[in-house]
XYZ file of C-alpha atoms in Angstrom:
467
model
C -105.916 11.121 -184.318
C -106.330 7.538 -185.798
C -107.165 5.045 -183.045
C -105.395 2.126 -185.081
C -103.786 0.649 -182.036
C -107.073 0.286 -180.248
C -108.805 -0.997 -183.424
C -105.871 -3.496 -183.945
C -106.453 -4.538 -180.446
C -110.233 -5.292 -180.675
C -109.516 -6.915 -184.087
C -107.113 -9.148 -182.514
C -109.480 -9.790 -179.582
C -112.595 -10.569 -181.804
C -110.049 -12.839 -183.715
C -108.990 -14.509 -180.601
C -112.786 -15.108 -179.405
C -113.396 -16.731 -182.552
C -110.500 -18.782 -183.035
C -111.144 -19.840 -179.258
C -114.632 -20.956 -179.905
C -113.722 -22.509 -183.242
C -110.880 -24.872 -181.379
C -113.255 -25.898 -178.458
C -116.281 -26.919 -181.070
C -113.655 -28.877 -183.351
C -110.825 -30.025 -181.271
C -112.486 -29.984 -178.172
C -115.296 -32.053 -179.452
C -112.822 -34.819 -180.519
C -111.085 -34.613 -177.067
C -114.678 -35.092 -175.243
C -115.738 -37.825 -177.729
C -112.679 -39.680 -177.269
C -112.357 -39.440 -173.483
C -116.165 -40.546 -173.676
C -115.513 -43.522 -175.929
C -112.458 -44.701 -173.397
C -114.688 -44.370 -170.203
C -117.605 -46.120 -171.601
C -115.614 -48.821 -173.519
C -113.849 -49.499 -169.995
C -117.064 -49.629 -168.067
C -118.821 -51.844 -170.709
C -115.768 -54.209 -170.940
C -115.777 -54.498 -167.035
C -119.237 -55.228 -167.224
C -119.111 -57.873 -169.857
C -116.412 -59.739 -168.238
C -118.037 -59.671 -164.889
C -121.116 -61.253 -166.780
C -118.822 -63.671 -168.581
C -117.112 -64.692 -165.482
C -120.365 -65.577 -163.710
C -121.641 -69.206 -163.232
C -125.040 -68.459 -164.417
C -123.637 -67.700 -167.945
C -120.983 -70.684 -167.859
C -123.635 -73.093 -167.296
C -126.640 -71.310 -169.029
C -126.872 -74.234 -171.737
C -127.423 -76.881 -168.770
C -129.658 -74.297 -167.284
C -133.610 -74.918 -167.426
C -134.008 -71.670 -166.663
C -132.500 -69.281 -169.538
C -135.678 -66.954 -169.055
C -133.883 -66.062 -165.640
C -130.673 -65.336 -167.279
C -132.752 -63.417 -170.048
C -134.376 -61.098 -167.282
C -131.362 -60.677 -165.412
C -129.323 -59.523 -168.328
C -131.997 -57.278 -169.128
C -131.419 -55.577 -165.756
C -127.894 -54.829 -166.480
C -128.756 -53.781 -170.216
C -130.956 -51.121 -168.861
C -128.567 -49.920 -166.199
C -125.809 -49.824 -168.984
C -128.259 -48.262 -171.550
C -126.925 -50.842 -174.081
C -127.851 -54.066 -175.315
C -126.520 -57.283 -174.132
C -126.031 -60.164 -176.348
C -124.722 -64.149 -175.589
C -123.236 -65.759 -178.661
C -122.299 -69.246 -179.034
C -119.091 -69.970 -181.022
C -120.989 -70.438 -184.172
C -122.318 -66.949 -184.090
C -125.992 -67.964 -183.015
C -127.496 -64.848 -180.900
C -128.956 -67.048 -177.839
C -129.916 -64.079 -175.935
C -130.531 -60.300 -176.876
C -131.840 -57.911 -174.353
C -133.352 -55.912 -176.893
C -135.669 -59.013 -178.395
C -137.911 -61.387 -176.836
C -136.336 -64.353 -175.984
C -136.619 -67.411 -178.411
C -134.371 -70.425 -177.610
C -135.976 -72.514 -180.501
C -134.855 -70.382 -183.326
C -132.147 -67.749 -182.178
C -130.776 -65.318 -184.878
C -127.675 -66.024 -186.530
C -124.869 -63.797 -187.577
C -123.488 -64.418 -190.986
C -119.552 -64.811 -191.549
C -119.363 -64.403 -187.882
C -115.488 -64.641 -186.891
C -114.174 -63.281 -183.285
C -110.838 -63.066 -184.864
C -111.693 -60.200 -186.976
C -112.718 -58.189 -183.949
C -108.997 -57.452 -183.766
C -106.774 -56.764 -180.505
C -108.861 -53.907 -179.345
C -111.201 -55.034 -176.680
C -113.771 -52.727 -178.138
C -114.856 -51.319 -181.824
C -117.238 -48.807 -183.302
C -119.318 -50.489 -186.155
C -122.543 -52.199 -187.101
C -121.422 -55.060 -185.614
C -121.438 -57.485 -188.439
C -124.172 -55.458 -189.937
C -126.526 -56.804 -187.296
C -127.357 -53.103 -185.939
C -128.858 -50.308 -187.984
C -126.739 -47.666 -186.481
C -123.210 -47.360 -185.305
C -122.663 -48.854 -181.700
C -119.484 -49.087 -179.400
C -119.144 -52.847 -179.112
C -117.352 -54.871 -176.666
C -116.937 -58.481 -176.764
C -115.452 -60.961 -174.141
C -115.254 -64.838 -174.550
C -116.993 -67.181 -172.023
C -114.567 -69.783 -171.186
C -115.261 -73.423 -169.433
C -112.454 -75.791 -168.577
C -110.101 -73.814 -170.772
C -112.454 -73.978 -173.674
C -114.500 -70.949 -175.322
C -117.962 -71.801 -175.354
C -119.498 -68.508 -176.394
C -119.342 -64.613 -176.267
C -120.895 -62.137 -174.103
C -121.199 -58.476 -176.441
C -122.442 -55.498 -175.251
C -123.524 -52.585 -177.621
C -123.882 -49.226 -176.661
C -125.429 -46.778 -179.044
C -123.138 -44.026 -180.412
C -126.131 -41.714 -180.890
C -126.378 -41.886 -176.849
C -122.551 -41.152 -176.587
C -122.869 -38.122 -178.977
C -125.566 -36.565 -176.831
C -123.283 -36.935 -173.891
C -120.482 -35.306 -175.803
C -122.745 -32.318 -176.900
C -124.159 -32.289 -173.560
C -120.336 -31.887 -171.948
C -119.338 -29.765 -175.053
C -122.218 -27.383 -174.235
C -121.316 -26.910 -170.783
C -117.559 -26.169 -172.001
C -119.252 -23.653 -174.382
C -121.109 -21.983 -171.485
C -117.898 -21.682 -169.362
C -116.258 -20.194 -172.361
C -118.949 -17.783 -172.796
C -118.921 -16.658 -169.012
C -115.296 -16.499 -169.177
C -115.304 -14.228 -172.716
C -118.082 -11.898 -171.036
C -115.775 -11.523 -167.996
C -112.826 -10.663 -170.648
C -115.127 -8.264 -172.053
C -115.835 -6.567 -168.932
C -111.955 -6.397 -168.401
C -111.850 -5.089 -171.734
C -114.158 -2.108 -170.927
C -112.314 -1.708 -167.421
C -109.229 -1.520 -169.647
C -110.813 1.128 -171.944
C -112.159 3.307 -169.262
C -108.925 3.035 -166.799
C -105.978 2.889 -169.493
C -107.434 3.553 -172.855
C -109.171 6.820 -172.410
C -106.717 8.194 -169.912
C -103.886 7.453 -172.602
C -105.937 9.310 -175.353
C -106.137 12.386 -172.777
C -102.535 12.283 -172.156
C -101.979 12.045 -176.206
C -104.329 15.187 -176.464
C -102.253 17.061 -173.936
C -99.149 16.190 -175.467
C -100.327 17.198 -178.940
C -101.873 20.562 -177.263
C -98.345 21.280 -175.635
C -96.758 20.529 -179.057
C -99.177 23.064 -180.790
C -98.040 25.795 -178.431
C -101.087 25.469 -175.652
C -99.150 25.027 -172.512
C -101.985 25.956 -170.833
C -103.758 22.902 -171.419
C -104.771 20.623 -168.449
C -105.076 17.018 -168.616
C -108.366 16.060 -166.582
C -107.245 12.995 -164.907
C -107.397 12.571 -161.136
C -106.645 8.793 -160.500
C -104.132 7.695 -158.007
C -102.143 5.296 -160.415
C -99.740 5.625 -163.152
C -101.879 7.378 -165.429
C -102.634 10.020 -162.915
C -99.120 10.422 -162.385
C -98.304 10.623 -165.859
C -100.839 13.119 -166.169
C -99.990 15.236 -163.089
C -96.227 15.229 -164.410
C -97.229 16.287 -167.881
C -99.417 19.040 -166.370
C -96.276 20.256 -164.310
C -94.172 20.111 -167.322
C -96.834 22.254 -169.266
C -96.724 24.929 -166.454
C -93.005 24.854 -166.470
C -92.841 25.265 -170.086
C -95.465 28.154 -169.600
C -93.185 29.747 -167.160
C -90.173 29.155 -168.953
C -91.816 30.925 -172.045
C -92.901 33.950 -169.879
C -89.584 34.079 -168.711
C -88.004 33.945 -172.155
C -90.509 36.673 -172.961
C -89.734 38.824 -170.121
C -85.623 38.060 -170.630
C -86.175 39.296 -174.446
C -87.816 42.320 -173.217
C -85.102 43.225 -170.374
C -82.565 42.524 -172.570
C -83.927 44.842 -175.386
C -84.552 47.561 -172.959
C -81.298 47.344 -171.164
C -79.633 47.176 -174.740
C -81.830 49.987 -176.154
C -80.926 52.677 -173.697
C -77.232 52.756 -173.939
C -77.255 52.094 -177.690
C -79.897 54.965 -178.339
C -77.370 57.013 -175.672
C -74.276 56.159 -177.729
C -76.108 56.642 -181.199
C -77.456 59.962 -180.491
C -74.196 61.278 -179.049
C -72.362 60.027 -181.748
C -74.747 61.314 -184.510
C -74.763 64.858 -182.944
C -70.804 64.836 -182.631
C -70.669 63.671 -186.245
C -73.208 66.491 -187.597
C -71.452 69.043 -185.645
C -74.689 69.718 -183.201
C -72.333 69.540 -180.308
C -69.342 71.789 -180.634
C -65.754 70.425 -180.367
C -65.047 71.702 -176.878
C -67.903 69.687 -175.501
C -66.422 66.557 -177.215
C -64.567 64.982 -173.990
C -68.098 65.300 -171.857
C -70.077 63.485 -174.446
C -67.203 60.971 -175.719
C -66.900 60.062 -171.892
C -70.700 59.258 -171.694
C -70.237 57.272 -174.907
C -67.425 55.243 -173.184
C -69.603 54.741 -169.839
C -72.313 53.189 -171.842
C -70.347 51.157 -173.752
C -69.210 49.967 -170.623
C -72.494 49.283 -169.336
C -73.185 47.058 -172.504
C -69.916 45.264 -171.860
C -70.783 44.594 -168.346
C -74.360 43.541 -169.299
C -72.856 41.091 -172.035
C -70.468 39.665 -169.646
C -73.102 38.989 -166.836
C -75.273 37.252 -169.669
C -72.259 35.110 -170.652
C -71.689 34.231 -166.982
C -75.290 33.213 -166.749
C -75.149 31.257 -169.622
C -72.166 29.384 -168.544
C -73.865 28.605 -165.569
C -77.036 27.123 -167.070
C -74.793 24.965 -169.024
C -74.180 23.136 -165.825
C -71.408 25.347 -164.043
C -67.826 23.502 -163.634
C -66.462 24.125 -160.225
C -62.477 24.166 -159.623
C -62.182 23.727 -155.992
C -59.368 24.330 -153.966
C -58.137 25.597 -150.634
C -57.650 29.172 -150.181
C -57.760 31.990 -147.506
C -61.076 33.890 -147.728
C -59.639 36.651 -145.689
C -57.225 37.477 -148.481
C -59.432 37.359 -151.344
C -61.979 39.629 -149.471
C -58.984 42.353 -148.715
C -58.090 42.264 -152.407
C -61.655 42.256 -153.458
C -62.405 45.659 -151.086
C -59.239 47.284 -152.761
C -60.614 46.999 -156.002
C -63.487 49.596 -154.898
C -61.130 52.155 -153.450
C -62.010 54.675 -155.906
C -65.623 54.277 -155.789
C -65.953 54.285 -152.136
C -63.866 57.469 -151.552
C -66.136 59.284 -154.461
C -69.225 58.410 -152.184
C -67.010 58.681 -149.003
C -67.651 55.455 -147.956
C -65.561 53.547 -145.625
C -65.128 49.558 -145.895
C -64.613 48.002 -142.477
C -63.257 44.423 -142.334
C -63.844 42.169 -139.598
C -62.063 38.964 -140.371
C -61.625 35.765 -138.256
C -58.057 35.552 -137.315
C -55.176 36.285 -139.766
C -56.112 33.359 -142.013
C -59.563 31.400 -142.570
C -58.998 28.835 -145.257
C -61.974 27.559 -147.046
C -62.572 25.156 -150.000
C -64.357 26.541 -152.927
C -63.793 27.776 -156.532
C -61.545 30.760 -155.888
C -62.435 32.657 -158.930
C -66.050 32.458 -158.561
C -66.268 33.336 -155.032
C -64.293 36.391 -156.012
C -67.158 37.513 -158.310
C -69.599 36.764 -155.512
C -67.631 39.045 -153.350
C -67.316 41.505 -156.207
C -71.002 41.452 -157.134
C -71.961 41.981 -153.307
C -69.392 44.994 -152.596
C -70.436 46.371 -155.623
C -74.426 46.404 -154.783
C -73.599 47.587 -151.262
C -71.572 50.650 -152.586
C -74.400 51.250 -155.277
C -77.044 51.436 -152.785
C -74.981 52.833 -149.455
C -75.533 56.379 -148.433
C -72.707 58.736 -148.566
C -70.391 59.104 -145.415
C -71.636 55.573 -144.543
C -69.733 51.944 -143.633
C -69.733 49.084 -145.332
C -68.831 45.900 -143.075
C -67.556 42.582 -144.354
C -67.158 40.029 -141.503
C -65.976 36.292 -141.757
C -66.707 33.810 -138.782
C -66.391 30.102 -138.115
C -69.478 27.902 -136.864
C -69.657 24.348 -137.022
C -67.278 23.805 -139.619
C -68.428 26.394 -141.766
C -67.042 29.474 -142.755
C -69.555 32.602 -142.832
C -69.082 35.559 -145.048
C -71.177 38.714 -144.299
C -71.528 41.644 -146.287
C -73.339 44.420 -144.441
C -74.128 48.209 -145.748
C -76.103 50.996 -144.318
C -78.302 52.158 -147.204
C -81.777 52.545 -148.450
C -82.518 48.727 -147.739
C -84.963 46.312 -149.599
C -88.565 46.385 -148.821
C -89.938 43.300 -147.240
C -92.319 42.106 -150.086
C -89.411 42.401 -152.827
C -86.771 40.534 -150.723
C -87.439 37.260 -152.676
C -87.585 38.758 -155.975
C -84.043 40.263 -155.808
C -82.760 36.768 -156.959
C -84.776 37.028 -160.078
C -82.750 37.679 -163.490
C -83.309 41.115 -164.417
C -84.948 42.243 -161.463
C -84.351 45.947 -160.104
C -85.886 47.306 -156.852
C -85.308 50.889 -158.251
C -87.864 50.754 -161.308
C -86.701 54.558 -161.872
C -83.135 53.348 -161.947
C -82.049 56.611 -160.752
C -79.528 55.014 -158.414
C -78.867 52.140 -160.295
C -78.052 53.544 -163.701
C -75.289 51.033 -164.578
C -76.829 47.913 -163.055
C -77.896 44.885 -165.000
C -80.107 43.043 -162.732
C -77.953 39.860 -163.021
C -75.355 40.484 -160.312
C -77.618 38.827 -157.321
C -78.810 35.933 -159.714
C -75.055 35.080 -160.747
C -74.235 35.224 -156.840
C -77.086 32.912 -156.099
C -76.190 30.661 -158.802
C -72.687 30.430 -157.797
C -73.363 29.813 -153.835
C -75.652 27.069 -154.685
C -73.469 25.360 -157.413
C -71.176 25.045 -154.297
C -73.925 23.455 -152.203
C -74.136 26.158 -149.800
C -76.501 28.776 -148.777
C -76.967 32.495 -148.961
C -79.539 34.667 -147.001
C -80.429 38.300 -147.103
C -81.628 40.353 -143.893
C -82.923 43.717 -144.876
C -84.904 46.743 -143.308
C -85.789 49.516 -145.523
C -84.213 52.549 -144.761
C -81.692 51.081 -142.305
C -79.538 48.920 -144.411
C -79.186 45.352 -145.771
C -76.798 42.201 -144.938
C -75.883 39.584 -147.256
C -74.879 36.422 -145.505
C -73.377 33.159 -147.086
C -71.475 30.050 -146.028
C -68.525 27.939 -147.601
C -67.006 24.442 -146.452
C -63.872 25.046 -144.386
C -60.632 24.145 -146.313
């Protein structure tokens, strides 16, 4: 199985990490530098304005202690890590904190033009080619009596600013690296808790698709993946049971069809080739007819179960269950006379109206009575009783026959299940009658129970809603 999706995810994750680092190192560096320039230029401008506004600077030309001003500005320069200059209007550098004070021979700036500084209060340049490297330059005029008498300039080396930028960028990169490592741990956790279990689920699905329904998906967590795995394991078990049921179903159907077909084919061939004399024809034709009826009954039962499996549709109506019981019992009059069985009706009142599908309830009663007669002893009684309790009708069919062993009572509802494996007493049975009964009763939202003692008899009791 190709792990295309996971590889794509890892590739996207790696590209995301690379692009994030690239954006931080380029765009992030630019943002940090601009922010540092704004902050530094603001601080330098405030310092320059403070110097230009001080009386010591305004009256420095009249002061006899120019050296004191130089020393004072050197302290400011040291604090700001910059150079502080005092210029006159002609561009002569009267004080430069980076040089020794020389009032008799000051440096001159060729082409000095304060207007060329522009509208900004700062610029990044070599300051009229007076500085060897680029500096952040701030210039504030010194005014006295509404007249400009000089300028205060502060020059901050861009190399220092770049070092600050790199230091801040390094911290940002460290934070990004920590976040990236944390995201890697999350990716590992995702792989362990989601991807690996998902692979197990996919493997399980492939095993089920290939027919290995006994495969177990080994995920024991209490999250969605664990729930999915347990659901798929349950599905596999149900499919396995369904497969086993289908195999058993085919085997049972084959067996139940093969026996009567073998009899029909054998007797038909015997009659055809003259093995059976003509005077015996009626007897063996009767056997052939009986076996054909058995096949017809089996086919009809299978069709009924197929309709039930394809979502039974009920046509509920209100009818008298007592009347239906009487009519159904009359159908078995001949069968009862042959075994000298008496049907006793213990019905609640003249009428007992219920709400159900009349035709399907007739089938339930027919199957229960057919079973009761089949497994009753000769010269016995079958009791059919109706009672009303708590808004429900209870219908009981009780025989005094062979009974059902306790360990087999839960299996009687299974399709094709027959208690008498020798089939001596149930020659014409299909093993589908009680399965049909249970499906019909359950489709009505009702229950059916069995009470049986081996050698004593069996009682089936089911409920219906009152009509």
